Coordinates of C-alpha atoms in Angstrom, one line a residue:
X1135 CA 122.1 16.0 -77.2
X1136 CA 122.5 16.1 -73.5
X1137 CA 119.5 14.8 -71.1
X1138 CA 118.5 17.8 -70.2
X1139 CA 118.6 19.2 -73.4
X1140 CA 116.7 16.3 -75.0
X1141 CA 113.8 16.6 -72.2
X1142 CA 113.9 20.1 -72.9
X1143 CA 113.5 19.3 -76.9
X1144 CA 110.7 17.0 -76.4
X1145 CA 108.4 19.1 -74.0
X1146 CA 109.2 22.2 -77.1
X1147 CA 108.9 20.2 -80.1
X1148 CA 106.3 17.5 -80.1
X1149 CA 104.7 16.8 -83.2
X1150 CA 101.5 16.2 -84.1
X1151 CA 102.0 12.5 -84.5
X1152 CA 102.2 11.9 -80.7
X1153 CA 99.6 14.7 -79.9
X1154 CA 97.1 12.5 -81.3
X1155 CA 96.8 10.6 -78.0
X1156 CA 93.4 11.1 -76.4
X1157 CA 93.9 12.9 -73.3
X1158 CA 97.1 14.0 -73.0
X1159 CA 99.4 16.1 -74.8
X1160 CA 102.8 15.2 -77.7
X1161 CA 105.2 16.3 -75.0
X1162 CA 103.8 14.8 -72.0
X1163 CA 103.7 11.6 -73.5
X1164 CA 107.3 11.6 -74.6
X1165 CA 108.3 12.1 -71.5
X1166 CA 106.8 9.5 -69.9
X1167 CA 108.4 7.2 -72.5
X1168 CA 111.6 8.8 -71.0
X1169 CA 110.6 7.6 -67.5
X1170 CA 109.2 4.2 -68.4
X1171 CA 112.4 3.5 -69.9
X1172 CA 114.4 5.5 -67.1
X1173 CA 115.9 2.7 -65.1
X1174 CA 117.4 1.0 -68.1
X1175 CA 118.1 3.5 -71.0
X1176 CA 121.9 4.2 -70.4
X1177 CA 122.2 7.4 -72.1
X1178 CA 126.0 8.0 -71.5
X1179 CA 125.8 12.1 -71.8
X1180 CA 123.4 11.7 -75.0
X1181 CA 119.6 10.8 -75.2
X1182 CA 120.0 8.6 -78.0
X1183 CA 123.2 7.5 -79.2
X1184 CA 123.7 7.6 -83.4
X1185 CA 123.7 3.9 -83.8
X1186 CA 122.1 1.1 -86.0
X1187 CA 118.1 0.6 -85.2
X1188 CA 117.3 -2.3 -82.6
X1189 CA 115.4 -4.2 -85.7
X1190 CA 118.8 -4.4 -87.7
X1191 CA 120.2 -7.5 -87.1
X1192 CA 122.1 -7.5 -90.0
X1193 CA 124.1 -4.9 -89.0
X1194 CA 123.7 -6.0 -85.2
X1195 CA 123.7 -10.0 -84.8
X1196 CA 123.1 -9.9 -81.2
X1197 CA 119.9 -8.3 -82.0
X1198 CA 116.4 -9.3 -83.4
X1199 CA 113.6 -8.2 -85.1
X1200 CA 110.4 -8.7 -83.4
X1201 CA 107.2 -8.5 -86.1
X1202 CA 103.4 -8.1 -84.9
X1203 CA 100.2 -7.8 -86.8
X1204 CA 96.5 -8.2 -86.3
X1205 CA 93.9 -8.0 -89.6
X1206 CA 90.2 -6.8 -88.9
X1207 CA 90.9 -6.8 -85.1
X1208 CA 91.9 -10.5 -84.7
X1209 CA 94.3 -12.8 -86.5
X1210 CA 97.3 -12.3 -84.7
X1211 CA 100.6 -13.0 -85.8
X1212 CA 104.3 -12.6 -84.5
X1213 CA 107.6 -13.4 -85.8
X1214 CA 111.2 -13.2 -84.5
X1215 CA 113.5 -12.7 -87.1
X1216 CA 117.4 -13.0 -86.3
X1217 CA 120.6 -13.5 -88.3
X1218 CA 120.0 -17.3 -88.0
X1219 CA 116.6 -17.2 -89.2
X1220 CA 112.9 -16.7 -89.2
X1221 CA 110.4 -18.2 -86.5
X1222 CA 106.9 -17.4 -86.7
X1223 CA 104.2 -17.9 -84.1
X1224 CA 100.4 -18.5 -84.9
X1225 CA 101.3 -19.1 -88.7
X1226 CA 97.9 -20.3 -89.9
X1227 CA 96.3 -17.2 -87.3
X1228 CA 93.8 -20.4 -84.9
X1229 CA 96.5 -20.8 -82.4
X1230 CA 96.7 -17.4 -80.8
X1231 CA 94.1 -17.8 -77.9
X1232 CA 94.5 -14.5 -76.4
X1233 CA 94.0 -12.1 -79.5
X1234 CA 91.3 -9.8 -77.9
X1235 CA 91.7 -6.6 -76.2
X1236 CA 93.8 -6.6 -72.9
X1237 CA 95.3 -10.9 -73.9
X1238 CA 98.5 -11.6 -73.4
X1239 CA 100.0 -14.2 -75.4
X1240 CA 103.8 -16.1 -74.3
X1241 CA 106.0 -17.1 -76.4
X1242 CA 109.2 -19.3 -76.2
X1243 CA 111.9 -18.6 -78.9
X1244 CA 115.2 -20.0 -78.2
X1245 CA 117.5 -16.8 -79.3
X1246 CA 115.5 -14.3 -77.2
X1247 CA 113.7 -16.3 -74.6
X1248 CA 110.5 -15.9 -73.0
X1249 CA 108.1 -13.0 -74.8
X1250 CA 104.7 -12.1 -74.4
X1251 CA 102.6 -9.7 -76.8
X1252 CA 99.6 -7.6 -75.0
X1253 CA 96.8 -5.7 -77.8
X1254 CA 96.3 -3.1 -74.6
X1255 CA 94.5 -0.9 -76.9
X1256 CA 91.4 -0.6 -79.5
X1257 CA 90.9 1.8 -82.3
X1258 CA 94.0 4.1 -81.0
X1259 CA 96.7 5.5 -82.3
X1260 CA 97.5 2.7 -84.8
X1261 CA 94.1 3.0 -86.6
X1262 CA 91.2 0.6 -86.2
X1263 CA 91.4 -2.8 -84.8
X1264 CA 93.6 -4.1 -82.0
X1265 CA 96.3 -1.6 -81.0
X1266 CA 98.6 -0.6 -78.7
X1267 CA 101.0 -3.6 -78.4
X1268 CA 102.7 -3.8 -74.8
X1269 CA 105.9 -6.2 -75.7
X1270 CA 107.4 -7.9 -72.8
X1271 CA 110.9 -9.9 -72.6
X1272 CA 111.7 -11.8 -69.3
X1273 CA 115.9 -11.5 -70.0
X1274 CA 115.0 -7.8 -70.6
X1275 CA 114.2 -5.8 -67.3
X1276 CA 112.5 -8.9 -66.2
X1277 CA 108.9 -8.6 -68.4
X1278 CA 109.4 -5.0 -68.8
X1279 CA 106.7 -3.2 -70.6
X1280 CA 107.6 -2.2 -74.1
X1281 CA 105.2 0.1 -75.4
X1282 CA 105.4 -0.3 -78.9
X1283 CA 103.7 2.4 -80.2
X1284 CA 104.6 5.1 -78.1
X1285 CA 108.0 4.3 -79.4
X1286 CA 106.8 4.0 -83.2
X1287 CA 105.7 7.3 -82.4
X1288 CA 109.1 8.9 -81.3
X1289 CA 110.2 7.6 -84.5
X1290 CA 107.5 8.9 -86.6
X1291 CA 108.0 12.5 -85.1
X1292 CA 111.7 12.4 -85.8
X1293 CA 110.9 11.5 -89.3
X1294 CA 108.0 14.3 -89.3
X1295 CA 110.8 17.1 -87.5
X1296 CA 113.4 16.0 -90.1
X1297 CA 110.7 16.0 -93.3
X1298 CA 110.4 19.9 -91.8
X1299 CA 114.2 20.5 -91.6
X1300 CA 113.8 20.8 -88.0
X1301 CA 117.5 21.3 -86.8
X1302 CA 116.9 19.6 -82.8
X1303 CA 115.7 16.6 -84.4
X1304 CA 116.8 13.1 -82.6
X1305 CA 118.8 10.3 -85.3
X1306 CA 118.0 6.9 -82.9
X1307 CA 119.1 4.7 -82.5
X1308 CA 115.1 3.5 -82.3
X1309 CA 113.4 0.5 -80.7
X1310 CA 109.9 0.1 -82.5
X1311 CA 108.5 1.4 -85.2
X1312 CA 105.3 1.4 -87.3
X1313 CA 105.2 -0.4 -90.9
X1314 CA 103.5 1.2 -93.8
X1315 CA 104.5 4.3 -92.5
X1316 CA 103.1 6.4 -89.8
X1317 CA 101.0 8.6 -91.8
X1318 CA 99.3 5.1 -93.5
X1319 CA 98.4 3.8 -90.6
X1320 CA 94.6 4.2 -90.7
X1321 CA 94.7 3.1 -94.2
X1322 CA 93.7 -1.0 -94.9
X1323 CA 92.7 -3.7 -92.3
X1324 CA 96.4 -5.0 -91.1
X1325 CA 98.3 -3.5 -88.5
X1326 CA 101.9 -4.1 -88.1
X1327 CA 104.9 -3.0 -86.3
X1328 CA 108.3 -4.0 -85.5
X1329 CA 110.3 -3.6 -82.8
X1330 CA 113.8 -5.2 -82.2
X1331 CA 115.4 -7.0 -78.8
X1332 CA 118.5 -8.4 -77.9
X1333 CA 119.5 -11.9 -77.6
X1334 CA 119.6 -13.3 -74.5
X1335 CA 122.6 -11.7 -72.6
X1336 CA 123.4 -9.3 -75.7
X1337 CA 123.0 -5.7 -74.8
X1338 CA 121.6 -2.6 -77.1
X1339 CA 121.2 0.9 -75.9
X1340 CA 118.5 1.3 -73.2
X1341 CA 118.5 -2.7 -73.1
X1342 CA 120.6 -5.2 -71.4
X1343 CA 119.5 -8.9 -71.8
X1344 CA 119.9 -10.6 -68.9
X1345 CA 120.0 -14.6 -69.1
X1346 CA 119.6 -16.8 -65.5
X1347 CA 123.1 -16.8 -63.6
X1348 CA 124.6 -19.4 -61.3
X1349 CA 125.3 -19.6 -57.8
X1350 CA 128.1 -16.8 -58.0
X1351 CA 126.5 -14.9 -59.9
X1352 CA 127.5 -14.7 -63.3
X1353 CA 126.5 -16.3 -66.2
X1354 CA 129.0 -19.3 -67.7
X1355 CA 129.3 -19.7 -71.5
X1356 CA 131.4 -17.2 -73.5
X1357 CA 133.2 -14.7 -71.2
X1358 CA 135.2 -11.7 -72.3
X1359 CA 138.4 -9.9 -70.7
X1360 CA 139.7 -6.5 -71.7
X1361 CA 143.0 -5.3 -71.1
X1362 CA 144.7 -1.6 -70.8
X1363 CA 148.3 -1.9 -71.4
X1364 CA 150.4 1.2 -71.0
X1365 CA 153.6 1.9 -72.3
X1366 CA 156.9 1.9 -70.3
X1367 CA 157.7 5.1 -69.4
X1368 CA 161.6 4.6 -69.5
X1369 CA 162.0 1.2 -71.4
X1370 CA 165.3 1.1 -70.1
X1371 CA 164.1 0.3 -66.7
X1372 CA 160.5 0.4 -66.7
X1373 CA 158.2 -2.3 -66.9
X1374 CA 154.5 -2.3 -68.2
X1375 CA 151.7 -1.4 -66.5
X1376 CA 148.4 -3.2 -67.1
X1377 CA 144.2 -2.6 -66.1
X1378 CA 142.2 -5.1 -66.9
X1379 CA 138.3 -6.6 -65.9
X1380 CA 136.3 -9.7 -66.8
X1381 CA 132.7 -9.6 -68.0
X1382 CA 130.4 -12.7 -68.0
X1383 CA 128.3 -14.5 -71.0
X1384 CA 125.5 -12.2 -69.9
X1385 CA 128.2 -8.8 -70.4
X1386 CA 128.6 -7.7 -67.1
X1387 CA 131.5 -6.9 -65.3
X1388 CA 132.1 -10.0 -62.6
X1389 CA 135.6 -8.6 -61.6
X1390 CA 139.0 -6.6 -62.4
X1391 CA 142.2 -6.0 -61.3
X1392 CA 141.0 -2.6 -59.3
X1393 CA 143.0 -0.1 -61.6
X1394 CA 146.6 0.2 -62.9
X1395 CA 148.8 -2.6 -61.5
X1396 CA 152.4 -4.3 -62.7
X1397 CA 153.2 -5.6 -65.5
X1398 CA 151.8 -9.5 -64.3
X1399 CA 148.0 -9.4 -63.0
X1400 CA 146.8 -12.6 -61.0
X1401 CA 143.2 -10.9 -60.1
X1402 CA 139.7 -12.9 -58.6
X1403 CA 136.1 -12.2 -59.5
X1404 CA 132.9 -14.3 -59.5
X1405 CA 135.3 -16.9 -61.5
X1406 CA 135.9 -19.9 -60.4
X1407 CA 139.4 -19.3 -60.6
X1408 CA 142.4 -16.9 -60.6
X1409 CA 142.7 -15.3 -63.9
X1410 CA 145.9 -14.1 -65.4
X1411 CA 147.6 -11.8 -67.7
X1412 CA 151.4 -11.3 -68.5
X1413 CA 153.0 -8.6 -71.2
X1414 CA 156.0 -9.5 -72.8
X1415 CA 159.8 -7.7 -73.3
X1416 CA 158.8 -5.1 -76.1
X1417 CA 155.6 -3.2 -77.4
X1418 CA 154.9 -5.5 -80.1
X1419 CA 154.8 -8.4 -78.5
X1420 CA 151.2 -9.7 -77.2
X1421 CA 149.9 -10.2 -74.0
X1422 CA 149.7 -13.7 -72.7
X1423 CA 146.7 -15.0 -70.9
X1424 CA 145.3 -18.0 -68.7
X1425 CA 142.2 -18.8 -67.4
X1426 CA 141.5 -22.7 -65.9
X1427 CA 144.6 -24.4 -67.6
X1428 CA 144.0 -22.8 -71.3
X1429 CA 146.4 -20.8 -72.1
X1430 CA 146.8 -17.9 -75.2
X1431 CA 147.4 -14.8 -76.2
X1432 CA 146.3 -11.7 -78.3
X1433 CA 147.5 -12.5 -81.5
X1434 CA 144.7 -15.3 -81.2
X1435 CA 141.8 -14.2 -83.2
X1436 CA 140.6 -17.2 -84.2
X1437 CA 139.5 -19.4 -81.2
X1438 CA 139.4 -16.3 -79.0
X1439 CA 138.7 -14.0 -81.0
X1440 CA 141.3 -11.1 -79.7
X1441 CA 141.4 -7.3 -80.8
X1442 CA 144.0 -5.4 -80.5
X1443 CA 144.0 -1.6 -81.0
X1444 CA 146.9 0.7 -82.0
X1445 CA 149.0 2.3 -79.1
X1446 CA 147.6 6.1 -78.6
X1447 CA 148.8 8.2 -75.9
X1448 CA 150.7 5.6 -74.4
X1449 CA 148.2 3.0 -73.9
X1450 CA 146.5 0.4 -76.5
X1451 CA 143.3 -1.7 -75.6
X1452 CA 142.8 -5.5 -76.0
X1453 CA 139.7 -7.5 -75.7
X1454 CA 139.7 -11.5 -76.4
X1455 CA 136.8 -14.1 -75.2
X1456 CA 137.1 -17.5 -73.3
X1457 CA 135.4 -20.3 -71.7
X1458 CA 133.8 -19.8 -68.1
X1459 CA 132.3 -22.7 -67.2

């Protein structure tokens, strides 16, 4: 669904989950979701991408599941929940000493970074207790607000349009949601909700993880290079063309070889150093690479972890990863 048509969806088709916000109308409040998320939700032609749920980090490992609850309006607890574990944060519920209305509690958890969990909210929404979770990140849009459930809310009226056989209803992917179910939520004494987050420097539609950079501006750890190699038009006397760009440990583009050059690139970025790629005599041979003495190429998917697609239309793509120190 294009942005237009997805603004225009939300201001026609608000449900009655959302219109339960004191004050102000279902459609006006999804749009201001929109606009809090405006200047990081990259919605490439579509308003939300058909992808895996931020929570899933099974099927995502970059990602993480981020768990909050309160009990009889007190007793919070968080957890962070990631493919290489589970940390939790105020286990025994005595060590959380802003769980009142309007506290913010930080966090430290080495896979995500620095967090905070606000209860902005009381008797809203959720149901009864503390509610209203403002979630903040310090990689992610530096301590953007997350509001968690204005976004359980989206959710809850897609699942209400689709339970209706709405045909403009949106399929995620989705960033919080409510557990129990929306339409549960006034029942019992715990609140809880989920919402998941990238790990530091990983990326997820409408959020881009940055971790701290150094003095030229990128961040060194794991880098990645892709490559565009097109075919020779004559292979009698033509040579390979190649495109090619560098991203950083945080995966952002640092530098590329400015478009279609020859079949050898020698290119700078924020790098230290030069970095280089060289194709070979015949399409099934693999590109060569080097980057501060270490040398390989795309048949290496082991240390470097290279993908190579099939040639289509004349051109294939290559990706591999390397050291940036």
């Amino acid at each position: 669904m294009a942005m237009a048509a997805a603004l225009l969806s939300l201001q026609t088709n608000a449900s009655s989950v959302i219109q339960e916000r004191q004050g102000k109308q279902g459609a006006q409040i999804a749009i201001e979701i929109i606009k809090i998320f405006g200047d990081i939700f990259k919605f490439a032609g579509f308003a939300f991408p058909e992808e895996v749920d931020a929570w899933d980090w099974g099927a995502n490992p970059n990602m993480c599941d981020i768990y909050m609850e309160t009990t009889d309006g007190l007793n919070c607890y968080a957890s962070v929940r990631c493919n290489d574990g589970l940390r939790e944060y105020n286990a025994g519920k005595s060590t959380w000493s802003a769980c009142y209305q309007g506290g913010r509690q930080f966090f430290n958890d080495p896979r995500i970074g620095d967090f905070s969990i606000q209860f902005s909210g009381k008797d809203g929404i959720d149901g009864q207790g503390l509610t209203s979770p403002l979630l903040q990140v310090k990689d992610v849009g530096n301590w953007k607000e997350i509001p968690v459930s204005d976004l359980a809310a989206k959710m809850a009226e897609d699942d209400e349009c689709r339970d209706h056989l709405g045909t403009t209803c949106d399929d995620g992917p989705y960033v919080c949601m409510w557990l129990g179910g929306p339409y549960e939520r006034e029942k019992g004494r715990t609140r809880k909700w989920r919402c998941g987050v990238p790990k530091t420097g990983m990326n997820f539609p409408g959020f881009d993880s940055d971790g701290p950079t150094n003095s030229r501006g990128y961040r060194p750890g794991w880098c990645g290079v892709h490559v565009t190699q097109y075919q020779k038009p004559d292979p009698s006397k033509d040579q390979y063309t190649l495109e090619a760009r560098v991203v950083d440990a945080n995966q952002n583009e640092i530098g590329s070889s400015g478009g279609k050059k020859g079949s050898k690139l020698v290119f700078n970025s924020k790098l230290w150093l030069p970095f280089v790629i060289n194709s070979r005599a015949v399409d099934a041979d693999p590109l060569d690479f080097e980057y501060d003495n270490v040398r390989w190429n795309s048949n290496d998917s082991k240390d470097h972890h290279c993908s190579v697609g099939n040639y289509d239309h004349g051109k294939r793509e290559i990706d591999c990863g390397f050291t940036c120190k």
